[in-house]
Amino acid sequence: MKVLVIDDDKEIVELLGIYIQNEGYELEKAYNGKEALSKLNTQEIDLVVLDVMMPEMNGYEIIQEIRKDSQLPILMLSARSTDVDKIKGLITGADDYVVKPFNPLEVMARIKSLLRRSTYTAVPEQPNKLEIGPLIIEKDSHEVTTLTGTRIVLTVLEFGILYLLASHPNRVFSAEEIFERVWQQESIVSAKTVMVHVSHLRDKIEEATGGEKVIQTVWGVGYKIEDR
């Protein structure tokens, strides 16, 4: 698997590169947005690690370009640690967020988790194709379309949440359960992280379906999709 690290700080790129290669992954480097998008358009990249604050094109703008047509896992790095900055990164399309200064071992743990997520199958015994409400969900290709043929581009984690709920219709999952199943980690974050991803997922579904409310909130409990 190949990881692209994007940061204008060459020392950070080199440091992460050492750890990434020591884990057996291929490494690609980019020091600005233009160089990064060029590599993404010409190479098979499996995961992106990028900094928020960069000259010319910042991390949010790079993510927006990636998310126009790709579900590629994205790990964002930032010196900004407020909830507002984290939420902005997740809403823009990042799958995970690490605050600088960071422990490279933590970054590698996040990278491994996201790469596992990119090939994650929520329930292996489920059929490849699920149809629920106005949606058609293809497990193997990680594609979601509406019954009218509109494609919905989701991040890896958004797809994981949708597939988990859709493959267990009528069952309510708490935010903690969703995090542990989809992120494949013990729940160590607040429910806000899951809430942000669910909110973004809902927005995409409603935009593509003309306002269909597929994911329901059961207040004080969690989220579900009803079998209709």
PDB file of N, CA and C in Angstrom, residues 21-107:
ATOM      1  N   GLN A  21       7.647   3.721   6.102  1.00  0.00           N
ATOM      2  CA  GLN A  21       8.426   2.720   5.379  1.00  0.00           C
ATOM      3  C   GLN A  21       8.842   1.570   6.278  1.00  0.00           C
ATOM      4  N   ASN A  22       9.108   1.864   7.554  1.00  0.00           N
ATOM      5  CA  ASN A  22       9.454   0.792   8.490  1.00  0.00           C
ATOM      6  C   ASN A  22       8.315  -0.194   8.687  1.00  0.00           C
ATOM      7  N   GLU A  23       7.084   0.267   8.447  1.00  0.00           N
ATOM      8  CA  GLU A  23       5.912  -0.614   8.551  1.00  0.00           C
ATOM      9  C   GLU A  23       5.642  -1.363   7.252  1.00  0.00           C
ATOM     10  N   GLY A  24       6.483  -1.138   6.246  1.00  0.00           N
ATOM     11  CA  GLY A  24       6.350  -1.871   4.996  1.00  0.00           C
ATOM     12  C   GLY A  24       5.494  -1.207   3.939  1.00  0.00           C
ATOM     13  N   TYR A  25       5.057   0.037   4.183  1.00  0.00           N
ATOM     14  CA  TYR A  25       4.260   0.755   3.191  1.00  0.00           C
ATOM     15  C   TYR A  25       5.175   1.530   2.243  1.00  0.00           C
ATOM     16  N   GLU A  26       4.688   1.746   1.033  1.00  0.00           N
ATOM     17  CA  GLU A  26       5.391   2.630   0.107  1.00  0.00           C
ATOM     18  C   GLU A  26       5.105   4.084   0.489  1.00  0.00           C
ATOM     19  N   LEU A  27       6.061   4.960   0.188  1.00  0.00           N
ATOM     20  CA  LEU A  27       5.934   6.357   0.576  1.00  0.00           C
ATOM     21  C   LEU A  27       6.004   7.269  -0.635  1.00  0.00           C
ATOM     22  N   GLU A  28       5.090   8.239  -0.685  1.00  0.00           N
ATOM     23  CA  GLU A  28       5.181   9.333  -1.639  1.00  0.00           C
ATOM     24  C   GLU A  28       5.156  10.631  -0.842  1.00  0.00           C
ATOM     25  N   LYS A  29       5.873  11.646  -1.319  1.00  0.00           N
ATOM     26  CA  LYS A  29       5.982  12.916  -0.611  1.00  0.00           C
ATOM     27  C   LYS A  29       5.496  14.057  -1.498  1.00  0.00           C
ATOM     28  N   ALA A  30       4.888  15.041  -0.870  1.00  0.00           N
ATOM     29  CA  ALA A  30       4.517  16.269  -1.567  1.00  0.00           C
ATOM     30  C   ALA A  30       4.614  17.408  -0.568  1.00  0.00           C
ATOM     31  N   TYR A  31       5.077  18.562  -1.048  1.00  0.00           N
ATOM     32  CA  TYR A  31       5.316  19.689  -0.147  1.00  0.00           C
ATOM     33  C   TYR A  31       4.368  20.863  -0.392  1.00  0.00           C
ATOM     34  N   ASN A  32       3.426  20.684  -1.318  1.00  0.00           N
ATOM     35  CA  ASN A  32       2.400  21.694  -1.552  1.00  0.00           C
ATOM     36  C   ASN A  32       1.214  21.036  -2.253  1.00  0.00           C
ATOM     37  N   GLY A  33       0.110  21.756  -2.333  1.00  0.00           N
ATOM     38  CA  GLY A  33      -1.109  21.197  -2.883  1.00  0.00           C
ATOM     39  C   GLY A  33      -1.018  20.819  -4.346  1.00  0.00           C
ATOM     40  N   LYS A  34      -0.373  21.650  -5.143  1.00  0.00           N
ATOM     41  CA  LYS A  34      -0.259  21.380  -6.573  1.00  0.00           C
ATOM     42  C   LYS A  34       0.495  20.089  -6.823  1.00  0.00           C
ATOM     43  N   GLU A  35       1.607  19.912  -6.117  1.00  0.00           N
ATOM     44  CA  GLU A  35       2.398  18.692  -6.268  1.00  0.00           C
ATOM     45  C   GLU A  35       1.601  17.482  -5.792  1.00  0.00           C
ATOM     46  N   ALA A  36       0.849  17.656  -4.698  1.00  0.00           N
ATOM     47  CA  ALA A  36       0.055  16.553  -4.155  1.00  0.00           C
ATOM     48  C   ALA A  36      -1.018  16.102  -5.137  1.00  0.00           C
ATOM     49  N   LEU A  37      -1.768  17.051  -5.711  1.00  0.00           N
ATOM     50  CA  LEU A  37      -2.841  16.692  -6.640  1.00  0.00           C
ATOM     51  C   LEU A  37      -2.293  16.049  -7.901  1.00  0.00           C
ATOM     52  N   SER A  38      -1.105  16.483  -8.334  1.00  0.00           N
ATOM     53  CA  SER A  38      -0.471  15.860  -9.488  1.00  0.00           C
ATOM     54  C   SER A  38      -0.182  14.388  -9.215  1.00  0.00           C
ATOM     55  N   LYS A  39       0.341  14.091  -8.032  1.00  0.00           N
ATOM     56  CA  LYS A  39       0.646  12.698  -7.690  1.00  0.00           C
ATOM     57  C   LYS A  39      -0.625  11.882  -7.531  1.00  0.00           C
ATOM     58  N   LEU A  40      -1.656  12.484  -6.974  1.00  0.00           N
ATOM     59  CA  LEU A  40      -2.916  11.769  -6.817  1.00  0.00           C
ATOM     60  C   LEU A  40      -3.555  11.443  -8.160  1.00  0.00           C
ATOM     61  N   ASN A  41      -3.320  12.291  -9.155  1.00  0.00           N
ATOM     62  CA  ASN A  41      -3.898  12.069 -10.484  1.00  0.00           C
ATOM     63  C   ASN A  41      -3.103  11.091 -11.330  1.00  0.00           C
ATOM     64  N   THR A  42      -1.868  10.816 -10.942  1.00  0.00           N
ATOM     65  CA  THR A  42      -0.999   9.980 -11.776  1.00  0.00           C
ATOM     66  C   THR A  42      -0.560   8.691 -11.099  1.00  0.00           C
ATOM     67  N   GLN A  43      -0.867   8.530  -9.809  1.00  0.00           N
ATOM     68  CA  GLN A  43      -0.422   7.346  -9.086  1.00  0.00           C
ATOM     69  C   GLN A  43      -1.565   6.728  -8.302  1.00  0.00           C
ATOM     70  N   GLU A  44      -1.398   5.450  -7.959  1.00  0.00           N
ATOM     71  CA  GLU A  44      -2.369   4.760  -7.118  1.00  0.00           C
ATOM     72  C   GLU A  44      -1.985   4.988  -5.661  1.00  0.00           C
ATOM     73  N   ILE A  45      -2.682   5.881  -5.006  1.00  0.00           N
ATOM     74  CA  ILE A  45      -2.419   6.205  -3.612  1.00  0.00           C
ATOM     75  C   ILE A  45      -3.512   5.563  -2.754  1.00  0.00           C
ATOM     76  N   ASP A  46      -3.114   4.960  -1.621  1.00  0.00           N
ATOM     77  CA  ASP A  46      -4.077   4.281  -0.764  1.00  0.00           C
ATOM     78  C   ASP A  46      -4.521   5.113   0.426  1.00  0.00           C
ATOM     79  N   LEU A  47      -3.700   6.093   0.828  1.00  0.00           N
ATOM     80  CA  LEU A  47      -4.047   6.924   1.973  1.00  0.00           C
ATOM     81  C   LEU A  47      -3.255   8.222   1.905  1.00  0.00           C
ATOM     82  N   VAL A  48      -3.872   9.307   2.365  1.00  0.00           N
ATOM     83  CA  VAL A  48      -3.226  10.619   2.381  1.00  0.00           C
ATOM     84  C   VAL A  48      -3.098  11.107   3.819  1.00  0.00           C
ATOM     85  N   VAL A  49      -1.906  11.590   4.162  1.00  0.00           N
ATOM     86  CA  VAL A  49      -1.677  12.305   5.415  1.00  0.00           C
ATOM     87  C   VAL A  49      -1.332  13.733   5.024  1.00  0.00           C
ATOM     88  N   LEU A  50      -2.067  14.715   5.543  1.00  0.00           N
ATOM     89  CA  LEU A  50      -1.777  16.085   5.115  1.00  0.00           C
ATOM     90  C   LEU A  50      -1.899  17.092   6.240  1.00  0.00           C
ATOM     91  N   ASP A  51      -1.138  18.162   6.104  1.00  0.00           N
ATOM     92  CA  ASP A  51      -1.160  19.263   7.060  1.00  0.00           C
ATOM     93  C   ASP A  51      -2.264  20.240   6.677  1.00  0.00           C
ATOM     94  N   VAL A  52      -2.785  20.959   7.648  1.00  0.00           N
ATOM     95  CA  VAL A  52      -3.812  21.960   7.366  1.00  0.00           C
ATOM     96  C   VAL A  52      -3.197  23.228   6.788  1.00  0.00           C
ATOM     97  N   MET A  53      -2.222  23.773   7.483  1.00  0.00           N
ATOM     98  CA  MET A  53      -1.675  25.075   7.118  1.00  0.00           C
ATOM     99  C   MET A  53      -0.497  24.922   6.153  1.00  0.00           C
ATOM    100  N   MET A  54      -0.764  25.225   4.880  1.00  0.00           N
ATOM    101  CA  MET A  54       0.272  25.199   3.854  1.00  0.00           C
ATOM    102  C   MET A  54       0.081  26.391   2.935  1.00  0.00           C
ATOM    103  N   PRO A  55       1.145  26.876   2.323  1.00  0.00           N
ATOM    104  CA  PRO A  55       1.016  28.024   1.417  1.00  0.00           C
ATOM    105  C   PRO A  55       0.279  27.654   0.134  1.00  0.00           C
ATOM    106  N   GLU A  56      -0.298  28.638  -0.515  1.00  0.00           N
ATOM    107  CA  GLU A  56      -0.981  28.516  -1.818  1.00  0.00           C
ATOM    108  C   GLU A  56      -2.294  27.747  -1.715  1.00  0.00           C
ATOM    109  N   MET A  57      -2.249  26.488  -1.298  1.00  0.00           N
ATOM    110  CA  MET A  57      -3.457  25.682  -1.147  1.00  0.00           C
ATOM    111  C   MET A  57      -3.405  24.991   0.212  1.00  0.00           C
ATOM    112  N   ASN A  58      -4.376  25.291   1.087  1.00  0.00           N
ATOM    113  CA  ASN A  58      -4.319  24.679   2.412  1.00  0.00           C
ATOM    114  C   ASN A  58      -4.925  23.269   2.405  1.00  0.00           C
ATOM    115  N   GLY A  59      -4.823  22.617   3.545  1.00  0.00           N
ATOM    116  CA  GLY A  59      -5.288  21.240   3.636  1.00  0.00           C
ATOM    117  C   GLY A  59      -6.762  21.073   3.352  1.00  0.00           C
ATOM    118  N   TYR A  60      -7.585  22.021   3.808  1.00  0.00           N
ATOM    119  CA  TYR A  60      -9.020  21.934   3.552  1.00  0.00           C
ATOM    120  C   TYR A  60      -9.310  21.963   2.049  1.00  0.00           C
ATOM    121  N   GLU A  61      -8.603  22.820   1.327  1.00  0.00           N
ATOM    122  CA  GLU A  61      -8.814  22.929  -0.122  1.00  0.00           C
ATOM    123  C   GLU A  61      -8.372  21.663  -0.846  1.00  0.00           C
ATOM    124  N   ILE A  62      -7.278  21.058  -0.380  1.00  0.00           N
ATOM    125  CA  ILE A  62      -6.822  19.804  -0.984  1.00  0.00           C
ATOM    126  C   ILE A  62      -7.858  18.708  -0.765  1.00  0.00           C
ATOM    127  N   ILE A  63      -8.400  18.635   0.453  1.00  0.00           N
ATOM    128  CA  ILE A  63      -9.420  17.631   0.756  1.00  0.00           C
ATOM    129  C   ILE A  63     -10.647  17.816  -0.144  1.00  0.00           C
ATOM    130  N   GLN A  64     -11.070  19.056  -0.326  1.00  0.00           N
ATOM    131  CA  GLN A  64     -12.225  19.320  -1.187  1.00  0.00           C
ATOM    132  C   GLN A  64     -11.988  18.822  -2.607  1.00  0.00           C
ATOM    133  N   GLU A  65     -10.773  18.998  -3.111  1.00  0.00           N
ATOM    134  CA  GLU A  65     -10.448  18.507  -4.452  1.00  0.00           C
ATOM    135  C   GLU A  65     -10.476  16.985  -4.494  1.00  0.00           C
ATOM    136  N   ILE A  66      -9.916  16.350  -3.468  1.00  0.00           N
ATOM    137  CA  ILE A  66      -9.905  14.884  -3.418  1.00  0.00           C
ATOM    138  C   ILE A  66     -11.328  14.340  -3.357  1.00  0.00           C
ATOM    139  N   ARG A  67     -12.160  14.973  -2.538  1.00  0.00           N
ATOM    140  CA  ARG A  67     -13.504  14.456  -2.309  1.00  0.00           C
ATOM    141  C   ARG A  67     -14.469  14.667  -3.478  1.00  0.00           C
ATOM    142  N   LYS A  68     -14.032  15.374  -4.501  1.00  0.00           N
ATOM    143  CA  LYS A  68     -14.897  15.534  -5.674  1.00  0.00           C
ATOM    144  C   LYS A  68     -15.167  14.195  -6.348  1.00  0.00           C
ATOM    145  N   ASP A  69     -14.207  13.278  -6.266  1.00  0.00           N
ATOM    146  CA  ASP A  69     -14.412  12.001  -6.955  1.00  0.00           C
ATOM    147  C   ASP A  69     -13.710  10.824  -6.288  1.00  0.00           C
ATOM    148  N   SER A  70     -13.350  10.952  -5.012  1.00  0.00           N
ATOM    149  CA  SER A  70     -12.597   9.876  -4.373  1.00  0.00           C
ATOM    150  C   SER A  70     -13.011   9.677  -2.924  1.00  0.00           C
ATOM    151  N   GLN A  71     -12.976   8.417  -2.484  1.00  0.00           N
ATOM    152  CA  GLN A  71     -13.238   8.056  -1.101  1.00  0.00           C
ATOM    153  C   GLN A  71     -11.932   7.763  -0.357  1.00  0.00           C
ATOM    154  N   LEU A  72     -10.821   8.156  -0.917  1.00  0.00           N
ATOM    155  CA  LEU A  72      -9.503   7.885  -0.359  1.00  0.00           C
ATOM    156  C   LEU A  72      -9.434   8.268   1.119  1.00  0.00           C
ATOM    157  N   PRO A  73      -8.926   7.383   1.999  1.00  0.00           N
ATOM    158  CA  PRO A  73      -8.794   7.742   3.415  1.00  0.00           C
ATOM    159  C   PRO A  73      -7.844   8.922   3.602  1.00  0.00           C
ATOM    160  N   ILE A  74      -8.245   9.872   4.449  1.00  0.00           N
ATOM    161  CA  ILE A  74      -7.446  11.084   4.676  1.00  0.00           C
ATOM    162  C   ILE A  74      -7.260  11.306   6.169  1.00  0.00           C
ATOM    163  N   LEU A  75      -6.000  11.430   6.585  1.00  0.00           N
ATOM    164  CA  LEU A  75      -5.651  11.771   7.962  1.00  0.00           C
ATOM    165  C   LEU A  75      -5.089  13.182   7.966  1.00  0.00           C
ATOM    166  N   MET A  76      -5.720  14.052   8.732  1.00  0.00           N
ATOM    167  CA  MET A  76      -5.312  15.454   8.768  1.00  0.00           C
ATOM    168  C   MET A  76      -4.415  15.721   9.968  1.00  0.00           C
ATOM    169  N   LEU A  77      -3.361  16.511   9.745  1.00  0.00           N
ATOM    170  CA  LEU A  77      -2.478  16.965  10.810  1.00  0.00           C
ATOM    171  C   LEU A  77      -2.672  18.459  10.992  1.00  0.00           C
ATOM    172  N   SER A  78      -2.703  18.919  12.256  1.00  0.00           N
ATOM    173  CA  SER A  78      -2.866  20.350  12.471  1.00  0.00           C
ATOM    174  C   SER A  78      -2.353  20.764  13.832  1.00  0.00           C
ATOM    175  N   ALA A  79      -1.793  21.954  13.895  1.00  0.00           N
ATOM    176  CA  ALA A  79      -1.386  22.533  15.176  1.00  0.00           C
ATOM    177  C   ALA A  79      -2.586  23.119  15.903  1.00  0.00           C
ATOM    178  N   ARG A  80      -3.711  23.220  15.235  1.00  0.00           N
ATOM    179  CA  ARG A  80      -4.929  23.754  15.837  1.00  0.00           C
ATOM    180  C   ARG A  80      -5.678  22.627  16.531  1.00  0.00           C
ATOM    181  N   SER A  81      -5.962  22.826  17.807  1.00  0.00           N
ATOM    182  CA  SER A  81      -6.524  21.728  18.598  1.00  0.00           C
ATOM    183  C   SER A  81      -7.959  21.961  19.058  1.00  0.00           C
ATOM    184  N   THR A  82      -8.590  23.054  18.646  1.00  0.00           N
ATOM    185  CA  THR A  82      -9.946  23.325  19.117  1.00  0.00           C
ATOM    186  C   THR A  82     -10.951  22.399  18.438  1.00  0.00           C
ATOM    187  N   ASP A  83     -12.101  22.206  19.109  1.00  0.00           N
ATOM    188  CA  ASP A  83     -13.158  21.374  18.529  1.00  0.00           C
ATOM    189  C   ASP A  83     -13.632  21.936  17.198  1.00  0.00           C
ATOM    190  N   VAL A  84     -13.669  23.268  17.082  1.00  0.00           N
ATOM    191  CA  VAL A  84     -14.135  23.893  15.842  1.00  0.00           C
ATOM    192  C   VAL A  84     -13.242  23.487  14.675  1.00  0.00           C
ATOM    193  N   ASP A  85     -11.915  23.498  14.890  1.00  0.00           N
ATOM    194  CA  ASP A  85     -10.992  23.123  13.817  1.00  0.00           C
ATOM    195  C   ASP A  85     -11.124  21.646  13.460  1.00  0.00           C
ATOM    196  N   LYS A  86     -11.286  20.805  14.484  1.00  0.00           N
ATOM    197  CA  LYS A  86     -11.442  19.373  14.227  1.00  0.00           C
ATOM    198  C   LYS A  86     -12.721  19.105  13.436  1.00  0.00           C
ATOM    199  N   ILE A  87     -13.798  19.735  13.861  1.00  0.00           N
ATOM    200  CA  ILE A  87     -15.085  19.536  13.183  1.00  0.00           C
ATOM    201  C   ILE A  87     -15.016  20.035  11.749  1.00  0.00           C
ATOM    202  N   LYS A  88     -14.359  21.176  11.538  1.00  0.00           N
ATOM    203  CA  LYS A  88     -14.210  21.684  10.169  1.00  0.00           C
ATOM    204  C   LYS A  88     -13.479  20.677   9.296  1.00  0.00           C
ATOM    205  N   GLY A  89     -12.409  20.068   9.842  1.00  0.00           N
ATOM    206  CA  GLY A  89     -11.671  19.064   9.078  1.00  0.00           C
ATOM    207  C   GLY A  89     -12.528  17.869   8.740  1.00  0.00           C
ATOM    208  N   LEU A  90     -13.315  17.380   9.701  1.00  0.00           N
ATOM    209  CA  LEU A  90     -14.169  16.222   9.461  1.00  0.00           C
ATOM    210  C   LEU A  90     -15.283  16.545   8.479  1.00  0.00           C
ATOM    211  N   ILE A  91     -15.877  17.726   8.615  1.00  0.00           N
ATOM    212  CA  ILE A  91     -16.949  18.114   7.696  1.00  0.00           C
ATOM    213  C   ILE A  91     -16.415  18.279   6.282  1.00  0.00           C
ATOM    214  N   THR A  92     -15.212  18.803   6.158  1.00  0.00           N
ATOM    215  CA  THR A  92     -14.617  18.978   4.829  1.00  0.00           C
ATOM    216  C   THR A  92     -14.399  17.641   4.149  1.00  0.00           C
ATOM    217  N   GLY A  93     -14.149  16.593   4.945  1.00  0.00           N
ATOM    218  CA  GLY A  93     -13.989  15.271   4.349  1.00  0.00           C
ATOM    219  C   GLY A  93     -12.854  14.450   4.897  1.00  0.00           C
ATOM    220  N   ALA A  94     -12.134  14.956   5.910  1.00  0.00           N
ATOM    221  CA  ALA A  94     -11.087  14.158   6.533  1.00  0.00           C
ATOM    222  C   ALA A  94     -11.711  12.997   7.299  1.00  0.00           C
ATOM    223  N   ASP A  95     -10.994  11.878   7.365  1.00  0.00           N
ATOM    224  CA  ASP A  95     -11.490  10.718   8.107  1.00  0.00           C
ATOM    225  C   ASP A  95     -11.003  10.705   9.547  1.00  0.00           C
ATOM    226  N   ASP A  96      -9.870  11.342   9.805  1.00  0.00           N
ATOM    227  CA  ASP A  96      -9.329  11.382  11.155  1.00  0.00           C
ATOM    228  C   ASP A  96      -8.457  12.628  11.285  1.00  0.00           C
ATOM    229  N   TYR A  97      -8.101  12.972  12.523  1.00  0.00           N
ATOM    230  CA  TYR A  97      -7.469  14.257  12.799  1.00  0.00           C
ATOM    231  C   TYR A  97      -6.483  14.066  13.945  1.00  0.00           C
ATOM    232  N   VAL A  98      -5.222  14.461  13.745  1.00  0.00           N
ATOM    233  CA  VAL A  98      -4.197  14.372  14.786  1.00  0.00           C
ATOM    234  C   VAL A  98      -3.600  15.753  15.002  1.00  0.00           C
ATOM    235  N   VAL A  99      -3.454  16.131  16.268  1.00  0.00           N
ATOM    236  CA  VAL A  99      -2.950  17.457  16.622  1.00  0.00           C
ATOM    237  C   VAL A  99      -1.433  17.445  16.760  1.00  0.00           C
ATOM    238  N   LYS A 100      -0.783  18.458  16.180  1.00  0.00           N
ATOM    239  CA  LYS A 100       0.647  18.649  16.364  1.00  0.00           C
ATOM    240  C   LYS A 100       0.899  19.356  17.697  1.00  0.00           C
ATOM    241  N   PRO A 101       2.024  19.075  18.360  1.00  0.00           N
ATOM    242  CA  PRO A 101       3.018  18.049  18.049  1.00  0.00           C
ATOM    243  C   PRO A 101       2.454  16.665  18.341  1.00  0.00           C
ATOM    244  N   PHE A 102       2.809  15.695  17.550  1.00  0.00           N
ATOM    245  CA  PHE A 102       2.228  14.368  17.667  1.00  0.00           C
ATOM    246  C   PHE A 102       3.309  13.325  17.940  1.00  0.00           C
ATOM    247  N   ASN A 103       2.867  12.198  18.428  1.00  0.00           N
ATOM    248  CA  ASN A 103       3.725  11.021  18.574  1.00  0.00           C
ATOM    249  C   ASN A 103       3.626  10.229  17.272  1.00  0.00           C
ATOM    250  N   PRO A 104       4.740  10.008  16.570  1.00  0.00           N
ATOM    251  CA  PRO A 104       4.674   9.267  15.298  1.00  0.00           C
ATOM    252  C   PRO A 104       4.026   7.900  15.432  1.00  0.00           C
ATOM    253  N   LEU A 105       4.156   7.288  16.599  1.00  0.00           N
ATOM    254  CA  LEU A 105       3.527   5.981  16.801  1.00  0.00           C
ATOM    255  C   LEU A 105       2.004   6.093  16.790  1.00  0.00           C
ATOM    256  N   GLU A 106       1.484   7.204  17.330  1.00  0.00           N
ATOM    257  CA  GLU A 106       0.039   7.425  17.274  1.00  0.00           C
ATOM    258  C   GLU A 106      -0.416   7.635  15.837  1.00  0.00           C
ATOM    259  N   VAL A 107       0.360   8.410  15.078  1.00  0.00           N
ATOM    260  CA  VAL A 107       0.015   8.636  13.674  1.00  0.00           C
ATOM    261  C   VAL A 107      -0.010   7.309  12.920  1.00  0.00           C
TER     262      VAL A 107
END
